[in-house]
């Protein structure tokens, strides 16, 4: 959506079209993965097993504390 705003600022005649990829091919920001892990959610579909293990050791869940 930032691209739409920038394109319009550069030239109001530019039309921007987005084509969404299937979920398994989309990128996800690391801060979103960290937030999911912090809240006790399952991040296994977003990261490799090694990353999931590392997040589990560094990101204590607030959900478990409540």
GROMACS .gro file of N, CA and C in nm:
model
  198
    1UNK      N    1   0.081  -0.119   0.000
    1UNK     CA    2   0.000   0.000   0.000
    1UNK      C    3   0.086   0.126   0.000
    2UNK      N    4   0.205   0.115   0.053
    2UNK     CA    5   0.296   0.228   0.048
    2UNK      C    6   0.331   0.260  -0.097
    3UNK      N    7   0.342   0.155  -0.179
    3UNK     CA    8   0.377   0.176  -0.319
    3UNK      C    9   0.269   0.257  -0.390
    4UNK      N   10   0.142   0.233  -0.358
    4UNK     CA   11   0.033   0.308  -0.419
    4UNK      C   12   0.048   0.456  -0.389
    5UNK      N   13   0.072   0.489  -0.264
    5UNK     CA   14   0.089   0.628  -0.224
    5UNK      C   15   0.208   0.693  -0.292
    6UNK      N   16   0.319   0.621  -0.299
    6UNK     CA   17   0.438   0.676  -0.363
    6UNK      C   18   0.415   0.695  -0.512
    7UNK      N   19   0.354   0.597  -0.578
    7UNK     CA   20   0.326   0.611  -0.720
    7UNK      C   21   0.235   0.730  -0.748
    8UNK      N   22   0.134   0.749  -0.665
    8UNK     CA   23   0.043   0.863  -0.684
    8UNK      C   24   0.115   0.996  -0.661
    9UNK      N   25   0.207   0.997  -0.564
    9UNK     CA   26   0.283   1.120  -0.538
    9UNK      C   27   0.374   1.152  -0.656
   10UNK      N   28   0.429   1.050  -0.719
   10UNK     CA   29   0.518   1.071  -0.832
   10UNK      C   30   0.443   1.109  -0.959
   11UNK      N   31   0.328   1.045  -0.980
   11UNK     CA   32   0.250   1.071  -1.102
   11UNK      C   33   0.109   1.019  -1.078
   12UNK      N   34   0.012   1.108  -1.075
   12UNK     CA   35  -0.126   1.068  -1.046
   12UNK      C   36  -0.185   0.977  -1.153
   13UNK      N   37  -0.118   0.966  -1.266
   13UNK     CA   38  -0.165   0.879  -1.373
   13UNK      C   39  -0.120   0.735  -1.359
   14UNK      N   40  -0.034   0.708  -1.263
   14UNK     CA   41   0.015   0.571  -1.243
   14UNK      C   42  -0.092   0.491  -1.169
   15UNK      N   43  -0.126   0.376  -1.225
   15UNK     CA   44  -0.220   0.286  -1.159
   15UNK      C   45  -0.141   0.164  -1.111
   16UNK      N   46  -0.158   0.129  -0.986
   16UNK     CA   47  -0.085   0.018  -0.927
   16UNK      C   48  -0.180  -0.099  -0.907
   17UNK      N   49  -0.138  -0.217  -0.952
   17UNK     CA   50  -0.219  -0.338  -0.941
   17UNK      C   51  -0.142  -0.439  -0.856
   18UNK      N   52  -0.210  -0.499  -0.759
   18UNK     CA   53  -0.148  -0.600  -0.673
   18UNK      C   54  -0.203  -0.738  -0.707
   19UNK      N   55  -0.115  -0.832  -0.721
   19UNK     CA   56  -0.154  -0.972  -0.738
   19UNK      C   57  -0.102  -1.047  -0.616
   20UNK      N   58  -0.191  -1.103  -0.538
   20UNK     CA   59  -0.152  -1.171  -0.415
   20UNK      C   60  -0.112  -1.315  -0.445
   21UNK      N   61  -0.001  -1.357  -0.385
   21UNK     CA   62   0.045  -1.495  -0.397
   21UNK      C   63  -0.030  -1.583  -0.298
   22UNK      N   64  -0.025  -1.714  -0.320
   22UNK     CA   65  -0.079  -1.808  -0.222
   22UNK      C   66  -0.006  -1.788  -0.090
   23UNK      N   67  -0.072  -1.818   0.019
   23UNK     CA   68  -0.016  -1.794   0.153
   23UNK      C   69   0.121  -1.858   0.172
   24UNK      N   70   0.141  -1.979   0.119
   24UNK     CA   71   0.269  -2.046   0.140
   24UNK      C   72   0.384  -1.980   0.064
   25UNK      N   73   0.354  -1.888  -0.026
   25UNK     CA   74   0.457  -1.819  -0.103
   25UNK      C   75   0.475  -1.673  -0.060
   26UNK      N   76   0.402  -1.631   0.041
   26UNK     CA   77   0.411  -1.492   0.087
   26UNK      C   78   0.517  -1.478   0.195
   27UNK      N   79   0.579  -1.363   0.197
   27UNK     CA   80   0.676  -1.332   0.302
   27UNK      C   81   0.599  -1.282   0.425
   28UNK      N   82   0.657  -1.302   0.541
   28UNK     CA   83   0.598  -1.250   0.664
   28UNK      C   84   0.709  -1.179   0.741
   29UNK      N   85   0.677  -1.064   0.794
   29UNK     CA   86   0.776  -0.985   0.868
   29UNK      C   87   0.816  -1.058   0.996
   30UNK      N   88   0.944  -1.055   1.026
   30UNK     CA   89   0.994  -1.124   1.146
   30UNK      C   90   0.928  -1.071   1.273
   31UNK      N   91   0.894  -0.943   1.275
   31UNK     CA   92   0.831  -0.889   1.396
   31UNK      C   93   0.694  -0.952   1.418
   32UNK      N   94   0.625  -0.989   1.311
   32UNK     CA   95   0.496  -1.056   1.327
   32UNK      C   96   0.514  -1.197   1.380
   33UNK      N   97   0.616  -1.267   1.330
   33UNK     CA   98   0.645  -1.401   1.380
   33UNK      C   99   0.682  -1.396   1.528
   34UNK      N  100   0.765  -1.298   1.565
   34UNK     CA  101   0.804  -1.283   1.706
   34UNK      C  102   0.682  -1.255   1.794
   35UNK      N  103   0.590  -1.175   1.745
   35UNK     CA  104   0.470  -1.142   1.822
   35UNK      C  105   0.382  -1.266   1.839
   36UNK      N  106   0.367  -1.344   1.734
   36UNK     CA  107   0.290  -1.468   1.743
   36UNK      C  108   0.352  -1.560   1.847
   37UNK      N  109   0.485  -1.575   1.841
   37UNK     CA  110   0.556  -1.661   1.937
   37UNK      C  111   0.543  -1.607   2.078
   38UNK      N  112   0.556  -1.476   2.094
   38UNK     CA  113   0.548  -1.414   2.227
   38UNK      C  114   0.412  -1.439   2.291
   39UNK      N  115   0.308  -1.442   2.209
   39UNK     CA  116   0.173  -1.463   2.261
   39UNK      C  117   0.136  -1.611   2.270
   40UNK      N  118   0.234  -1.698   2.243
   40UNK     CA  119   0.211  -1.841   2.257
   40UNK      C  120   0.152  -1.909   2.136
   41UNK      N  121   0.148  -1.840   2.022
   41UNK     CA  122   0.093  -1.899   1.901
   41UNK      C  123   0.191  -1.994   1.833
   42UNK      N  124   0.140  -2.073   1.742
   42UNK     CA  125   0.220  -2.170   1.668
   42UNK      C  126   0.278  -2.102   1.544
   43UNK      N  127   0.410  -2.092   1.537
   43UNK     CA  128   0.477  -2.027   1.424
   43UNK      C  129   0.534  -2.128   1.325
   44UNK      N  130   0.504  -2.256   1.343
   44UNK     CA  131   0.567  -2.361   1.263
   44UNK      C  132   0.543  -2.347   1.113
   45UNK      N  133   0.433  -2.289   1.072
   45UNK     CA  134   0.409  -2.274   0.928
   45UNK      C  135   0.482  -2.154   0.868
   46UNK      N  136   0.541  -2.070   0.952
   46UNK     CA  137   0.611  -1.951   0.904
   46UNK      C  138   0.763  -1.962   0.908
   47UNK      N  139   0.815  -2.056   0.985
   47UNK     CA  140   0.960  -2.064   1.007
   47UNK      C  141   1.008  -2.209   1.000
   48UNK      N  142   1.139  -2.224   0.989
   48UNK     CA  143   1.199  -2.357   0.992
   48UNK      C  144   1.196  -2.412   1.134
   49UNK      N  145   1.211  -2.543   1.151
   49UNK     CA  146   1.214  -2.600   1.287
   49UNK      C  147   1.322  -2.537   1.375
   50UNK      N  148   1.438  -2.508   1.319
   50UNK     CA  149   1.546  -2.447   1.398
   50UNK      C  150   1.507  -2.309   1.449
   51UNK      N  151   1.442  -2.230   1.366
   51UNK     CA  152   1.399  -2.096   1.407
   51UNK      C  153   1.289  -2.107   1.512
   52UNK      N  154   1.198  -2.201   1.493
   52UNK     CA  155   1.091  -2.221   1.592
   52UNK      C  156   1.150  -2.255   1.728
   53UNK      N  157   1.249  -2.343   1.729
   53UNK     CA  158   1.314  -2.381   1.854
   53UNK      C  159   1.383  -2.260   1.918
   54UNK      N  160   1.451  -2.181   1.836
   54UNK     CA  161   1.520  -2.062   1.889
   54UNK      C  162   1.420  -1.962   1.946
   55UNK      N  163   1.308  -1.943   1.880
   55UNK     CA  164   1.206  -1.851   1.931
   55UNK      C  165   1.147  -1.902   2.061
   56UNK      N  166   1.128  -2.030   2.072
   56UNK     CA  167   1.073  -2.088   2.194
   56UNK      C  168   1.162  -2.066   2.314
   57UNK      N  169   1.292  -2.064   2.292
   57UNK     CA  170   1.386  -2.045   2.401
   57UNK      C  171   1.405  -1.900   2.440
   58UNK      N  172   1.373  -1.808   2.350
   58UNK     CA  173   1.398  -1.666   2.375
   58UNK      C  174   1.272  -1.585   2.399
   59UNK      N  175   1.157  -1.637   2.363
   59UNK     CA  176   1.034  -1.559   2.366
   59UNK      C  177   0.933  -1.623   2.462
   60UNK      N  178   0.943  -1.596   2.590
   60UNK     CA  179   0.845  -1.654   2.682
   60UNK      C  180   0.705  -1.605   2.650
   61UNK      N  181   0.611  -1.692   2.658
   61UNK     CA  182   0.473  -1.659   2.623
   61UNK      C  183   0.403  -1.587   2.737
   62UNK      N  184   0.342  -1.474   2.706
   62UNK     CA  185   0.260  -1.405   2.806
   62UNK      C  186   0.132  -1.482   2.830
   63UNK      N  187   0.086  -1.553   2.726
   63UNK     CA  188  -0.039  -1.627   2.739
   63UNK      C  189  -0.028  -1.733   2.849
   64UNK      N  190   0.089  -1.793   2.865
   64UNK     CA  191   0.109  -1.893   2.968
   64UNK      C  192   0.111  -1.830   3.107
   65UNK      N  193   0.149  -1.703   3.115
   65UNK     CA  194   0.157  -1.633   3.243
   65UNK      C  195   0.021  -1.586   3.292
   66UNK      N  196  -0.076  -1.579   3.203
   66UNK     CA  197  -0.207  -1.523   3.238
   66UNK      C  198  -0.300  -1.628   3.292
   0.00000   0.00000   0.00000
